Coordinates of C-alpha atoms in Angstrom, one line a residue:
M59 CA 91.9 55.4 75.9
I60 CA 93.2 58.3 76.5
K61 CA 91.6 60.1 79.1
R62 CA 90.6 63.1 79.2
A63 CA 89.9 66.4 81.0
V64 CA 87.8 69.9 81.2
L65 CA 88.9 72.9 83.4
I66 CA 86.4 75.4 83.3
R67 CA 87.6 78.4 85.0
L68 CA 84.2 79.8 86.8
E69 CA 85.3 82.8 89.0
E70 CA 88.4 85.2 89.4
N71 CA 89.3 87.4 91.2
R72 CA 92.3 89.6 92.5
K73 CA 94.0 86.6 94.6
Q74 CA 92.3 83.1 93.1
T75 CA 90.5 81.5 90.0
L76 CA 88.1 78.8 91.3
G77 CA 86.9 76.5 88.4
R78 CA 85.3 73.2 87.8
L79 CA 86.9 69.6 86.2
F80 CA 85.2 67.0 85.0
L81 CA 87.2 63.9 83.5
F82 CA 86.2 62.0 80.6
D83 CA 86.2 58.3 79.3
G84 CA 85.5 58.3 76.1
L85 CA 82.2 60.1 76.5
D86 CA 81.8 59.4 79.6
L87 CA 81.7 61.8 82.3
I88 CA 84.0 59.4 85.1
F89 CA 84.3 62.1 87.9
E90 CA 84.4 65.9 88.5
C91 CA 85.7 68.1 91.3
C92 CA 86.8 72.3 92.2
T93 CA 89.5 73.7 91.2
L94 CA 91.7 76.5 93.1
E95 CA 94.2 78.1 91.3
L96 CA 96.0 81.6 91.2
P97 CA 94.1 84.5 89.3
D98 CA 95.3 85.1 85.7
K99 CA 98.4 87.9 85.9
D100 CA 99.8 86.9 82.5
N101 CA 101.6 83.6 83.0
K102 CA 104.0 85.3 85.7
R103 CA 105.9 82.4 87.2
N104 CA 104.8 81.3 90.7
I105 CA 101.6 84.5 90.9
S106 CA 99.6 83.6 87.4
C107 CA 97.4 80.4 86.5
I108 CA 98.5 79.3 83.4
P109 CA 97.2 80.2 80.1
T110 CA 94.2 78.2 79.0
G111 CA 94.6 76.0 76.3
E112 CA 95.6 72.2 75.7
Y113 CA 97.7 70.2 77.6
N114 CA 99.2 66.8 78.4
V115 CA 99.5 66.4 81.9
K116 CA 101.5 63.0 83.3
I117 CA 102.0 61.3 86.6
R118 CA 104.8 62.3 88.8
E119 CA 106.0 61.7 92.3
S120 CA 108.0 63.9 94.9
E121 CA 108.7 63.8 98.7
K122 CA 106.7 66.8 99.4
Y123 CA 103.5 65.9 97.5
G124 CA 103.7 61.8 96.8
L125 CA 102.1 60.6 93.5
H126 CA 100.6 63.4 91.6
Y127 CA 100.3 65.4 88.5
Q128 CA 102.4 67.3 86.4
V129 CA 101.1 69.6 83.5
E130 CA 103.8 69.7 80.5
N131 CA 104.3 71.8 78.0
V132 CA 103.5 75.3 79.3
M133 CA 104.6 78.1 77.5
M134 CA 107.5 79.6 79.4
R135 CA 107.0 77.8 82.8
D136 CA 108.0 74.2 84.3
Y137 CA 106.4 72.3 86.7
I138 CA 103.0 73.2 87.1
L139 CA 101.5 70.5 89.5
I140 CA 98.2 69.2 90.7
H141 CA 98.8 68.5 93.9
P142 CA 96.5 69.2 97.3
A143 CA 95.9 72.5 98.8
N144 CA 93.3 74.3 100.4
Y145 CA 93.8 77.9 100.2
Y146 CA 95.7 79.9 96.9
K147 CA 98.9 81.4 99.3
Q148 CA 100.2 77.9 99.4
L149 CA 99.3 78.1 95.2
R150 CA 102.7 79.2 92.8
G151 CA 100.0 78.4 89.7
C152 CA 99.9 75.3 90.0
I153 CA 96.2 73.5 90.3
A154 CA 94.8 71.8 93.5
V155 CA 91.3 70.0 93.2
G156 CA 89.1 69.1 96.0
Q157 CA 86.1 68.5 97.1
D158 CA 83.9 72.0 97.6
F159 CA 84.8 75.0 97.8
Y160 CA 84.2 76.5 101.6
D161 CA 86.1 79.4 103.3
I162 CA 87.9 77.9 105.8
N163 CA 89.8 79.9 107.4
K164 CA 87.2 82.8 107.1
D165 CA 89.3 84.9 105.5
N166 CA 86.5 85.7 103.3
H167 CA 88.0 84.3 100.2
Q168 CA 86.8 80.5 99.0
D169 CA 89.4 77.7 99.6
I170 CA 88.8 73.9 98.7
T171 CA 87.7 71.1 101.0
Y172 CA 89.6 67.1 100.8
S173 CA 92.0 68.2 99.0
R174 CA 94.2 65.1 99.3
K175 CA 91.4 62.5 99.7
T176 CA 90.2 64.5 96.0
L177 CA 93.9 63.9 94.7
K178 CA 93.4 60.2 95.7
E179 CA 90.3 59.9 93.8
M180 CA 91.8 61.1 90.3
L181 CA 94.6 59.2 90.9
N182 CA 92.6 56.4 91.3
I183 CA 90.5 56.8 88.2
A184 CA 93.7 58.1 85.8
P185 CA 96.9 56.3 87.0
N186 CA 97.9 56.8 83.5
G187 CA 97.9 60.8 83.5
F188 CA 95.5 62.5 80.6
N189 CA 95.0 65.5 77.8
L190 CA 93.6 68.2 79.3
I191 CA 91.6 71.2 78.5
I192 CA 91.8 74.7 80.2
L193 CA 88.6 77.4 79.4
D194 CA 88.4 79.9 81.1
N195 CA 84.5 81.1 81.7
A196 CA 85.4 83.7 84.7

Protein backbone atom coordinates (compact mmCIF):
# COMPACT_ATOMS: atom_id res chain seq x y z
CA MET A 1 0.00 0.00 0.00
CA ILE A 2 1.29 3.46 -0.87
CA LYS A 3 1.83 5.65 2.14
CA ARG A 4 0.24 9.08 2.24
CA ALA A 5 1.42 12.26 3.92
CA VAL A 6 -0.27 15.52 4.79
CA LEU A 7 1.78 18.67 5.32
CA ILE A 8 -0.15 21.41 7.07
CA ARG A 9 1.41 24.87 6.89
CA LEU A 10 0.70 26.53 10.22
CA GLU A 11 2.61 29.80 10.38
CA GLU A 12 4.20 32.03 7.76
CA ASN A 13 6.21 35.23 7.93
CA ARG A 14 8.37 37.16 5.44
CA LYS A 15 11.25 34.71 5.85
CA GLN A 16 9.78 31.24 6.33
CA THR A 17 6.84 28.88 6.70
CA LEU A 18 6.47 26.43 9.57
CA GLY A 19 4.35 23.32 9.41
CA ARG A 20 3.73 19.76 10.52
CA LEU A 21 3.93 16.66 8.35
CA PHE A 22 1.87 13.55 9.14
CA LEU A 23 2.63 10.23 7.43
CA PHE A 24 -0.07 7.56 7.23
CA ASP A 25 -0.15 3.88 6.33
CA GLY A 26 -3.79 3.40 5.47
CA LEU A 27 -5.67 5.03 8.34
CA ASP A 28 -2.81 4.66 10.81
CA LEU A 29 -0.61 7.64 11.68
CA ILE A 30 2.92 6.21 11.60
CA PHE A 31 5.14 9.31 11.70
CA GLU A 32 4.99 13.04 12.31
CA CYS A 33 7.53 15.84 12.24
CA CYS A 34 8.05 19.57 11.87
CA THR A 35 8.64 21.21 8.50
CA LEU A 36 10.43 24.36 7.45
CA GLU A 37 9.92 26.05 4.08
CA LEU A 38 10.36 29.43 2.50
CA PRO A 39 7.31 31.77 2.48
CA ASP A 40 4.78 31.77 -0.35
CA LYS A 41 6.04 34.06 -3.09
CA ASP A 42 3.85 32.87 -5.96
CA ASN A 43 5.90 29.72 -6.63
CA LYS A 44 8.93 31.72 -7.77
CA ARG A 45 12.01 29.58 -8.22
CA ASN A 46 14.53 29.58 -5.34
CA ILE A 47 12.58 32.04 -3.14
CA SER A 48 9.16 30.44 -2.60
CA CYS A 49 7.57 27.35 -1.15
CA ILE A 50 5.64 25.25 -3.66
CA PRO A 51 1.87 25.62 -4.12
CA THR A 52 -0.63 23.70 -2.03
CA GLY A 53 -1.80 20.58 -3.79
CA GLU A 54 -1.13 16.88 -4.21
CA TYR A 55 2.26 15.52 -5.25
CA ASN A 56 4.06 12.24 -5.68
CA VAL A 57 7.27 12.00 -3.65
CA LYS A 58 10.04 9.57 -4.64
CA ILE A 59 13.41 8.57 -3.24
CA ARG A 60 16.47 10.36 -4.61
CA GLU A 61 20.17 10.15 -3.85
CA SER A 62 22.80 12.84 -4.31
CA GLU A 63 26.33 13.47 -3.14
CA LYS A 64 25.22 16.55 -1.18
CA TYR A 65 22.26 15.06 0.74
CA GLY A 66 22.68 11.29 0.43
CA LEU A 67 19.28 9.58 0.41
CA HIS A 68 16.39 12.03 0.52
CA TYR A 69 13.10 12.68 -1.28
CA GLN A 70 12.12 14.56 -4.42
CA VAL A 71 8.68 16.10 -4.89
CA GLU A 72 7.51 15.42 -8.45
CA ASN A 73 5.30 17.34 -10.86
CA VAL A 74 5.58 20.75 -9.26
CA MET A 75 4.23 23.28 -11.74
CA MET A 76 7.03 25.36 -13.32
CA ARG A 77 9.59 23.96 -10.83
CA ASP A 78 11.97 21.04 -10.63
CA TYR A 79 14.25 19.46 -8.05
CA ILE A 80 12.04 20.30 -5.11
CA LEU A 81 13.56 18.17 -2.40
CA ILE A 82 12.79 17.07 1.12
CA HIS A 83 16.22 17.24 2.69
CA PRO A 84 17.97 18.02 5.97
CA ALA A 85 18.28 21.68 6.94
CA ASN A 86 17.94 23.61 10.17
CA TYR A 87 17.53 27.21 8.93
CA TYR A 88 15.39 28.87 6.26
CA LYS A 89 18.59 30.29 4.74
CA GLN A 90 19.53 26.73 3.74
CA LEU A 91 16.45 26.36 1.55
CA ARG A 92 15.85 27.27 -2.09
CA GLY A 93 12.22 26.21 -2.35
CA CYS A 94 12.63 22.77 -0.78
CA ILE A 95 11.12 21.29 2.38
CA ALA A 96 13.19 20.56 5.47
CA VAL A 97 12.00 18.14 8.13
CA GLY A 98 12.94 18.08 11.81
CA GLN A 99 11.95 17.01 15.27
CA ASP A 100 11.00 20.32 16.88
CA PHE A 101 10.98 24.10 16.46
CA TYR A 102 13.67 26.08 18.28
CA ASP A 103 15.54 29.31 17.58
CA ILE A 104 18.97 27.64 17.32
CA ASN A 105 20.91 30.65 16.01
CA LYS A 106 19.04 33.28 18.09
CA ASP A 107 17.86 35.31 15.06
CA ASN A 108 14.22 35.48 16.28
CA HIS A 109 13.12 32.91 13.68
CA GLN A 110 12.16 29.35 14.55
CA ASP A 111 14.55 26.72 13.19
CA ILE A 112 14.09 22.95 13.23
CA THR A 113 16.14 20.49 15.25
CA TYR A 114 17.50 17.03 14.47
CA SER A 115 16.85 17.37 10.76
CA ARG A 116 19.20 14.59 9.58
CA LYS A 117 17.91 12.19 12.22
CA THR A 118 14.30 13.00 11.35
CA LEU A 119 14.85 12.46 7.62
CA LYS A 120 16.61 9.15 8.30
CA GLU A 121 13.63 7.96 10.39
CA MET A 122 11.27 9.03 7.63
CA LEU A 123 13.29 7.17 4.98
CA ASN A 124 13.17 4.01 7.11
CA ILE A 125 9.40 4.29 7.44
CA ALA A 126 8.69 5.26 3.81
CA PRO A 127 11.58 3.84 1.75
CA ASN A 128 9.55 3.86 -1.47
CA GLY A 129 8.23 7.41 -1.22
CA PHE A 130 4.66 8.53 -0.66
CA ASN A 131 1.83 10.72 -1.89
CA LEU A 132 1.91 14.20 -0.35
CA ILE A 133 -0.96 16.60 0.16
CA ILE A 134 0.03 20.15 1.16
CA LEU A 135 -2.59 22.28 2.92
CA ASP A 136 -2.29 25.91 3.94
CA ASN A 137 -3.59 26.80 7.36
CA ALA A 138 -1.16 29.69 7.93
